Structures are given as structure tokens and as C-alpha cells.
PDB file of C-alpha atoms in Angstrom:
ATOM      1  CA  MET C  11     124.520 115.277  77.213  1.00  0.00           C
ATOM      2  CA  SER C  12     124.575 115.222  80.751  1.00  0.00           C
ATOM      3  CA  GLU C  13     124.599 119.646  80.510  1.00  0.00           C
ATOM      4  CA  THR C  14     121.035 118.933  78.716  1.00  0.00           C
ATOM      5  CA  ILE C  15     120.162 116.273  81.369  1.00  0.00           C
ATOM      6  CA  ASP C  16     121.212 118.944  84.395  1.00  0.00           C
ATOM      7  CA  THR C  17     119.299 121.158  82.412  1.00  0.00           C
ATOM      8  CA  ILE C  18     116.234 119.484  81.889  1.00  0.00           C
ATOM      9  CA  ASP C  19     116.295 118.453  85.980  1.00  0.00           C
ATOM     10  CA  ALA C  20     116.488 122.508  87.113  1.00  0.00           C
ATOM     11  CA  ASP C  21     113.653 123.645  84.789  1.00  0.00           C
ATOM     12  CA  GLN C  22     111.472 120.397  85.152  1.00  0.00           C
ATOM     13  CA  ASP C  23     108.484 122.646  86.183  1.00  0.00           C
ATOM     14  CA  ASP C  24     108.788 124.986  83.577  1.00  0.00           C
ATOM     15  CA  VAL C  25     108.893 122.354  81.244  1.00  0.00           C
ATOM     16  CA  ALA C  26     106.493 124.194  77.775  1.00  0.00           C
ATOM     17  CA  PRO C  27     103.979 122.701  75.728  1.00  0.00           C
ATOM     18  CA  ALA C  28     105.501 120.879  72.779  1.00  0.00           C
ATOM     19  CA  ASP C  29     104.756 123.279  69.414  1.00  0.00           C
ATOM     20  CA  ASP C  30     102.236 122.092  67.050  1.00  0.00           C
ATOM     21  CA  GLU C  31     102.500 122.408  63.265  1.00  0.00           C
ATOM     22  CA  ALA C  32     101.364 125.601  62.926  1.00  0.00           C
ATOM     23  CA  GLY C  33     103.999 126.469  65.113  1.00  0.00           C
ATOM     24  CA  GLU C  34     101.780 127.623  68.277  1.00  0.00           C
ATOM     25  CA  GLN C  35     101.988 125.945  71.357  1.00  0.00           C
ATOM     26  CA  LYS C  36      99.510 123.570  72.560  1.00  0.00           C
ATOM     27  CA  ALA C  37      97.200 125.127  75.467  1.00  0.00           C
ATOM     28  CA  GLY C  38      96.909 123.269  78.214  1.00  0.00           C
ATOM     29  CA  GLY C  39      98.268 120.059  79.247  1.00  0.00           C
ATOM     30  CA  GLY C  40     102.321 120.136  79.325  1.00  0.00           C
ATOM     31  CA  ASP C  41     102.793 117.205  81.941  1.00  0.00           C
ATOM     32  CA  ASP C  42      99.917 115.467  80.469  1.00  0.00           C
ATOM     33  CA  ASP C  43     101.874 115.838  76.680  1.00  0.00           C
ATOM     34  CA  ILE C  44     104.866 114.156  78.546  1.00  0.00           C
ATOM     35  CA  LEU C  45     103.189 111.825  79.813  1.00  0.00           C
ATOM     36  CA  VAL C  46     101.848 110.567  76.964  1.00  0.00           C
ATOM     37  CA  ARG C  47     104.646 110.358  75.034  1.00  0.00           C
ATOM     38  CA  GLU C  48     106.084 108.604  77.760  1.00  0.00           C
ATOM     39  CA  GLY C  49     103.015 106.172  78.138  1.00  0.00           C
ATOM     40  CA  ASP C  50     103.164 105.916  73.684  1.00  0.00           C
ATOM     41  CA  ILE C  51     107.208 105.287  73.975  1.00  0.00           C
ATOM     42  CA  ALA C  52     106.898 102.556  76.912  1.00  0.00           C
ATOM     43  CA  GLY C  53     103.659 101.335  74.722  1.00  0.00           C
ATOM     44  CA  ASP C  54     106.107 100.679  71.597  1.00  0.00           C
ATOM     45  CA  TYR C  55     108.610  99.117  73.898  1.00  0.00           C
ATOM     46  CA  LEU C  56     106.458  96.765  75.386  1.00  0.00           C
ATOM     47  CA  GLU C  57     104.860  95.812  71.599  1.00  0.00           C
ATOM     48  CA  ARG C  58     108.816  95.028  70.829  1.00  0.00           C
ATOM     49  CA  LEU C  59     108.518  92.744  74.210  1.00  0.00           C
ATOM     50  CA  LEU C  60     105.451  90.948  73.425  1.00  0.00           C
ATOM     51  CA  ASP C  61     106.699  90.450  69.686  1.00  0.00           C
ATOM     52  CA  LEU C  62     109.676  88.908  70.932  1.00  0.00           C
ATOM     53  CA  LEU C  63     107.821  86.450  73.063  1.00  0.00           C
ATOM     54  CA  ASP C  64     105.156  85.224  70.826  1.00  0.00           C
ATOM     55  CA  TYR C  65     102.410  86.716  73.294  1.00  0.00           C
ATOM     56  CA  ASP C  66      99.235  88.340  72.439  1.00  0.00           C
ATOM     57  CA  GLY C  67      98.323  91.176  74.112  1.00  0.00           C
ATOM     58  CA  ASP C  68      96.473  94.755  73.950  1.00  0.00           C
ATOM     59  CA  ILE C  69      98.403  97.930  75.364  1.00  0.00           C
ATOM     60  CA  ASP C  70      95.748 100.548  76.776  1.00  0.00           C
ATOM     61  CA  LEU C  71      97.650 104.056  77.978  1.00  0.00           C
ATOM     62  CA  ASP C  72      96.260 106.218  80.090  1.00  0.00           C
ATOM     63  CA  VAL C  73      97.311 109.459  82.339  1.00  0.00           C
ATOM     64  CA  GLU C  74      96.287 109.360  85.524  1.00  0.00           C
ATOM     65  CA  ALA C  75      97.273 110.997  89.112  1.00  0.00           C
ATOM     66  CA  GLY C  76     100.322 113.042  87.630  1.00  0.00           C
ATOM     67  CA  ARG C  77     101.908 109.726  86.043  1.00  0.00           C
ATOM     68  CA  ALA C  78     101.635 107.483  82.571  1.00  0.00           C
ATOM     69  CA  ILE C  79      99.395 104.527  83.176  1.00  0.00           C
ATOM     70  CA  VAL C  80     100.475 101.450  80.992  1.00  0.00           C
ATOM     71  CA  SER C  81      98.433  98.310  80.533  1.00  0.00           C
ATOM     72  CA  ILE C  82      98.078  94.887  79.003  1.00  0.00           C
ATOM     73  CA  ASP C  83      95.495  92.595  79.283  1.00  0.00           C
ATOM     74  CA  GLY C  84      93.812  90.315  77.014  1.00  0.00           C
ATOM     75  CA  GLY C  85      96.486  87.605  76.115  1.00  0.00           C
ATOM     76  CA  GLU C  86      96.964  83.898  77.762  1.00  0.00           C
ATOM     77  CA  ASP C  87     100.213  83.795  78.574  1.00  0.00           C
ATOM     78  CA  LEU C  88     100.224  87.257  80.650  1.00  0.00           C
ATOM     79  CA  GLU C  89     100.208  85.763  84.228  1.00  0.00           C
ATOM     80  CA  LYS C  90     103.550  84.209  82.973  1.00  0.00           C
ATOM     81  CA  LEU C  91     104.406  88.024  82.849  1.00  0.00           C
ATOM     82  CA  VAL C  92     103.214  89.407  86.482  1.00  0.00           C
ATOM     83  CA  GLY C  93     105.273  85.882  88.223  1.00  0.00           C
ATOM     84  CA  PRO C  94     104.313  85.270  91.912  1.00  0.00           C
ATOM     85  CA  ARG C  95     103.179  87.884  93.775  1.00  0.00           C
ATOM     86  CA  GLY C  96     103.790  89.901  91.291  1.00  0.00           C
ATOM     87  CA  THR C  97     107.730  90.151  90.992  1.00  0.00           C
ATOM     88  CA  VAL C  98     108.152  89.408  87.230  1.00  0.00           C
ATOM     89  CA  LEU C  99     105.673  92.795  86.718  1.00  0.00           C
ATOM     90  CA  GLU C 100     107.979  94.764  88.858  1.00  0.00           C
ATOM     91  CA  ALA C 101     110.860  94.119  87.068  1.00  0.00           C
ATOM     92  CA  LEU C 102     109.517  94.678  83.799  1.00  0.00           C
ATOM     93  CA  GLN C 103     108.072  98.535  84.901  1.00  0.00           C
ATOM     94  CA  GLU C 104     111.619  99.429  85.849  1.00  0.00           C
ATOM     95  CA  LEU C 105     112.846  97.763  82.759  1.00  0.00           C
ATOM     96  CA  THR C 106     110.073  99.553  80.747  1.00  0.00           C
ATOM     97  CA  ARG C 107     110.528 102.981  83.046  1.00  0.00           C
ATOM     98  CA  LEU C 108     114.391 102.564  81.629  1.00  0.00           C
ATOM     99  CA  ALA C 109     113.268 102.065  78.254  1.00  0.00           C
ATOM    100  CA  VAL C 110     111.422 105.653  78.547  1.00  0.00           C
ATOM    101  CA  GLN C 111     114.495 107.344  80.339  1.00  0.00           C
ATOM    102  CA  GLN C 112     116.779 106.490  77.744  1.00  0.00           C
ATOM    103  CA  GLU C 113     114.294 107.793  75.161  1.00  0.00           C
ATOM    104  CA  THR C 114     113.284 111.527  76.844  1.00  0.00           C
ATOM    105  CA  GLY C 115     116.480 111.668  78.947  1.00  0.00           C
ATOM    106  CA  SER C 116     114.391 112.265  82.199  1.00  0.00           C
ATOM    107  CA  ARG C 117     113.015 109.918  85.356  1.00  0.00           C
ATOM    108  CA  SER C 118     109.800 108.015  84.796  1.00  0.00           C
ATOM    109  CA  ARG C 119     106.797 107.411  86.880  1.00  0.00           C
ATOM    110  CA  LEU C 120     105.137 105.067  84.867  1.00  0.00           C
ATOM    111  CA  MET C 121     103.021 102.793  86.380  1.00  0.00           C
ATOM    112  CA  LEU C 122     102.511  99.001  84.571  1.00  0.00           C
ATOM    113  CA  ASP C 123      99.965  96.517  85.148  1.00  0.00           C
ATOM    114  CA  ILE C 124      99.375  93.228  83.535  1.00  0.00           C
ATOM    115  CA  ALA C 125      96.030  91.100  83.031  1.00  0.00           C
ATOM    116  CA  GLY C 126      94.660  93.282  85.488  1.00  0.00           C
ATOM    117  CA  TRP C 127      96.830  91.870  88.400  1.00  0.00           C
ATOM    118  CA  ARG C 128      97.924  95.289  89.736  1.00  0.00           C
ATOM    119  CA  ALA C 129      94.111  96.671  90.117  1.00  0.00           C
ATOM    120  CA  ASP C 130      93.084  93.556  91.270  1.00  0.00           C
ATOM    121  CA  ARG C 131      95.790  93.388  94.040  1.00  0.00           C
ATOM    122  CA  ARG C 132      95.065  97.144  94.756  1.00  0.00           C
ATOM    123  CA  GLU C 133      91.409  96.340  96.117  1.00  0.00           C
ATOM    124  CA  GLU C 134      92.930  93.302  98.144  1.00  0.00           C
ATOM    125  CA  LEU C 135      95.561  95.778  99.580  1.00  0.00           C
ATOM    126  CA  ARG C 136      92.648  98.368 100.876  1.00  0.00           C
ATOM    127  CA  GLU C 137      90.691  95.906 102.275  1.00  0.00           C
ATOM    128  CA  LEU C 138      93.252  94.538 104.518  1.00  0.00           C
ATOM    129  CA  GLY C 139      94.427  97.941 105.070  1.00  0.00           C
ATOM    130  CA  ARG C 140      90.772  98.642 105.674  1.00  0.00           C
ATOM    131  CA  SER C 141      89.829  96.197 108.138  1.00  0.00           C
ATOM    132  CA  THR C 142      93.312  95.817 109.453  1.00  0.00           C
ATOM    133  CA  ALA C 143      93.115  99.301 111.221  1.00  0.00           C
ATOM    134  CA  GLU C 144      89.157  98.567 112.420  1.00  0.00           C
ATOM    135  CA  SER C 145      90.677  95.099 113.945  1.00  0.00           C
ATOM    136  CA  VAL C 146      93.728  97.508 115.650  1.00  0.00           C
ATOM    137  CA  LEU C 147      90.586 100.373 116.488  1.00  0.00           C
ATOM    138  CA  LYS C 148      89.034  97.408 118.369  1.00  0.00           C
ATOM    139  CA  SER C 149      92.057  96.160 119.761  1.00  0.00           C
ATOM    140  CA  GLY C 150      94.117  98.791 120.703  1.00  0.00           C
ATOM    141  CA  GLU C 151      97.089  96.445 119.876  1.00  0.00           C
ATOM    142  CA  ARG C 152     100.007  97.467 117.016  1.00  0.00           C
ATOM    143  CA  VAL C 153      99.386  95.235 113.588  1.00  0.00           C
ATOM    144  CA  ARG C 154     103.104  94.361 111.394  1.00  0.00           C
ATOM    145  CA  LEU C 155     101.750  93.209 108.179  1.00  0.00           C
ATOM    146  CA  GLN C 156     104.044  90.787 106.123  1.00  0.00           C
ATOM    147  CA  PRO C 157     107.027  92.834 103.653  1.00  0.00           C
ATOM    148  CA  MET C 158     105.401  94.434 100.477  1.00  0.00           C
ATOM    149  CA  SER C 159     106.631  96.465  97.846  1.00  0.00           C
ATOM    150  CA  PRO C 160     106.501 100.349  97.888  1.00  0.00           C
ATOM    151  CA  PHE C 161     103.007 100.354  95.790  1.00  0.00           C
ATOM    152  CA  GLU C 162     101.733  97.869  98.111  1.00  0.00           C
ATOM    153  CA  ARG C 163     102.737  99.954 101.181  1.00  0.00           C
ATOM    154  CA  LYS C 164     101.472 102.649  99.865  1.00  0.00           C
ATOM    155  CA  VAL C 165      98.122 101.468  99.049  1.00  0.00           C
ATOM    156  CA  VAL C 166      97.837  99.922 102.549  1.00  0.00           C
ATOM    157  CA  HIS C 167      98.592 103.699 104.129  1.00  0.00           C
ATOM    158  CA  ASP C 168      96.391 105.073 101.798  1.00  0.00           C
ATOM    159  CA  ALA C 169      93.512 102.967 102.958  1.00  0.00           C
ATOM    160  CA  VAL C 170      94.879 102.802 106.521  1.00  0.00           C
ATOM    161  CA  ALA C 171      94.502 106.615 106.521  1.00  0.00           C
ATOM    162  CA  THR C 172      90.419 106.429 105.762  1.00  0.00           C
ATOM    163  CA  VAL C 173      89.873 105.403 109.383  1.00  0.00           C
ATOM    164  CA  SER C 174      90.152 107.893 112.354  1.00  0.00           C
ATOM    165  CA  GLY C 175      91.545 106.976 115.595  1.00  0.00           C
ATOM    166  CA  VAL C 176      94.597 104.664 113.742  1.00  0.00           C
ATOM    167  CA  MET C 177      97.900 105.704 112.248  1.00  0.00           C
ATOM    168  CA  SER C 178     100.670 102.983 109.960  1.00  0.00           C
ATOM    169  CA  GLU C 179     104.182 103.790 108.948  1.00  0.00           C
ATOM    170  CA  SER C 180     106.992 101.855 107.436  1.00  0.00           C
ATOM    171  CA  GLU C 181     109.949 100.123 109.477  1.00  0.00           C
ATOM    172  CA  GLY C 182     112.440  97.954 108.248  1.00  0.00           C
ATOM    173  CA  GLU C 183     114.569  97.877 104.986  1.00  0.00           C
ATOM    174  CA  ASP C 184     113.680  96.556 102.005  1.00  0.00           C
ATOM    175  CA  PRO C 185     112.544  93.672 101.273  1.00  0.00           C
ATOM    176  CA  LYS C 186     111.869  92.955 104.686  1.00  0.00           C
ATOM    177  CA  ARG C 187     110.072  96.647 105.184  1.00  0.00           C
ATOM    178  CA  ARG C 188     106.420  96.656 106.010  1.00  0.00           C
ATOM    179  CA  VAL C 189     103.503  98.420 107.004  1.00  0.00           C
ATOM    180  CA  VAL C 190     103.112  98.816 111.133  1.00  0.00           C
ATOM    181  CA  ILE C 191      99.283 100.024 111.756  1.00  0.00           C
ATOM    182  CA  PHE C 192      99.524 101.080 115.611  1.00  0.00           C
ATOM    183  CA  PRO C 193      96.417 103.451 117.668  1.00  0.00           C
ATOM    184  CA  GLU C 194      96.603 107.335 117.525  1.00  0.00           C
ATOM    185  CA  SER C 195      98.492 108.321 120.578  1.00  0.00           C
TER     186      SER C 195
END
């Protein structure tokens, strides 16, 4: 099995698209086909989880920016699967990625959202990044934000990058790693 994984890792960029029933390769989208398969595996895994918990929810699969996106919406109890500040959501995302990796043999960058929490949080963080960057630009003073997850830090860094005259970097070690925003030199 390790030989197969080594071969897949070494040739990951050379993965051919799946063959169709006629034995011909599907045109284009080889990477998208892999991501759709990851989404399908994740969807099946999460559907079984929802059944075990007796929770209702609709699972939506998408491919965006080179990663599979899986969303669960519509159930009353779904907020429990988000947890405080998304901690349960992060854990479920990691478990889902492991389920996909077990099935495919390669690491997944799959993103999971439940009850729109991650989408809402992304917008909050964009606003925080932009407004803090503008504040730093006016005051000239460095600002250290609260510790954040890697997902949260990335969103803030991207938002800060849209404001000319300021920069951002991460400092510290997880789980206390944070974004620092400062004026450009």
C-alpha cells in the first residue's frame, strides 16, 4: 500500500482523468473529477454521521478554488455541530478529511461548512481585516488580533492585502497564533 501512496504523491500532477464507459478519457477537468470524488466521499461520510445523530440536513457539494467544498444546511440541530467559535466544525472537517484520505490514499484540502457558519465568519473576518488595516494606516500603530485558526488567519491576511500601505503576518504558535497588522516600511 505504501508503494501506491508514494507513486500517487510523486505523480500527483500527472493524474489522468477517469475513463468513461466507452474506454475514452473524459475531456478536461481531471483535477475537478478528483475533487468531485472527494466531495462525494465526504458527503457519504457526513450523511452517515447525520443519520447516526438523527439530525436533519441537506448536503451540498461544490468545487471552488481548487478544493472540494461540502456544506450542510437546513437542520435545527446543526448549530451543535459548529460548537463554540467553530471548534466542533473544525474537528468534523478533520475527521471528514481523514475519511476521504482513507478512501483515496491522498491528503484532502476539503472545506466543510455547517449551517452557513463558515461563510458568515468569513465575512466577519474580512470586515475585521479591512477595518483594522485602515485603522493601522491612520494611526501608524501595529495591532495584534486575537488568536485564530488557520482558516481565520488566511481570511484576515487576504483582507489586509486589499488595503495599500499596510502588511500582515502571523506570529506565535498554535493554538495562540495570531495576525499582526502593521504599516509598510
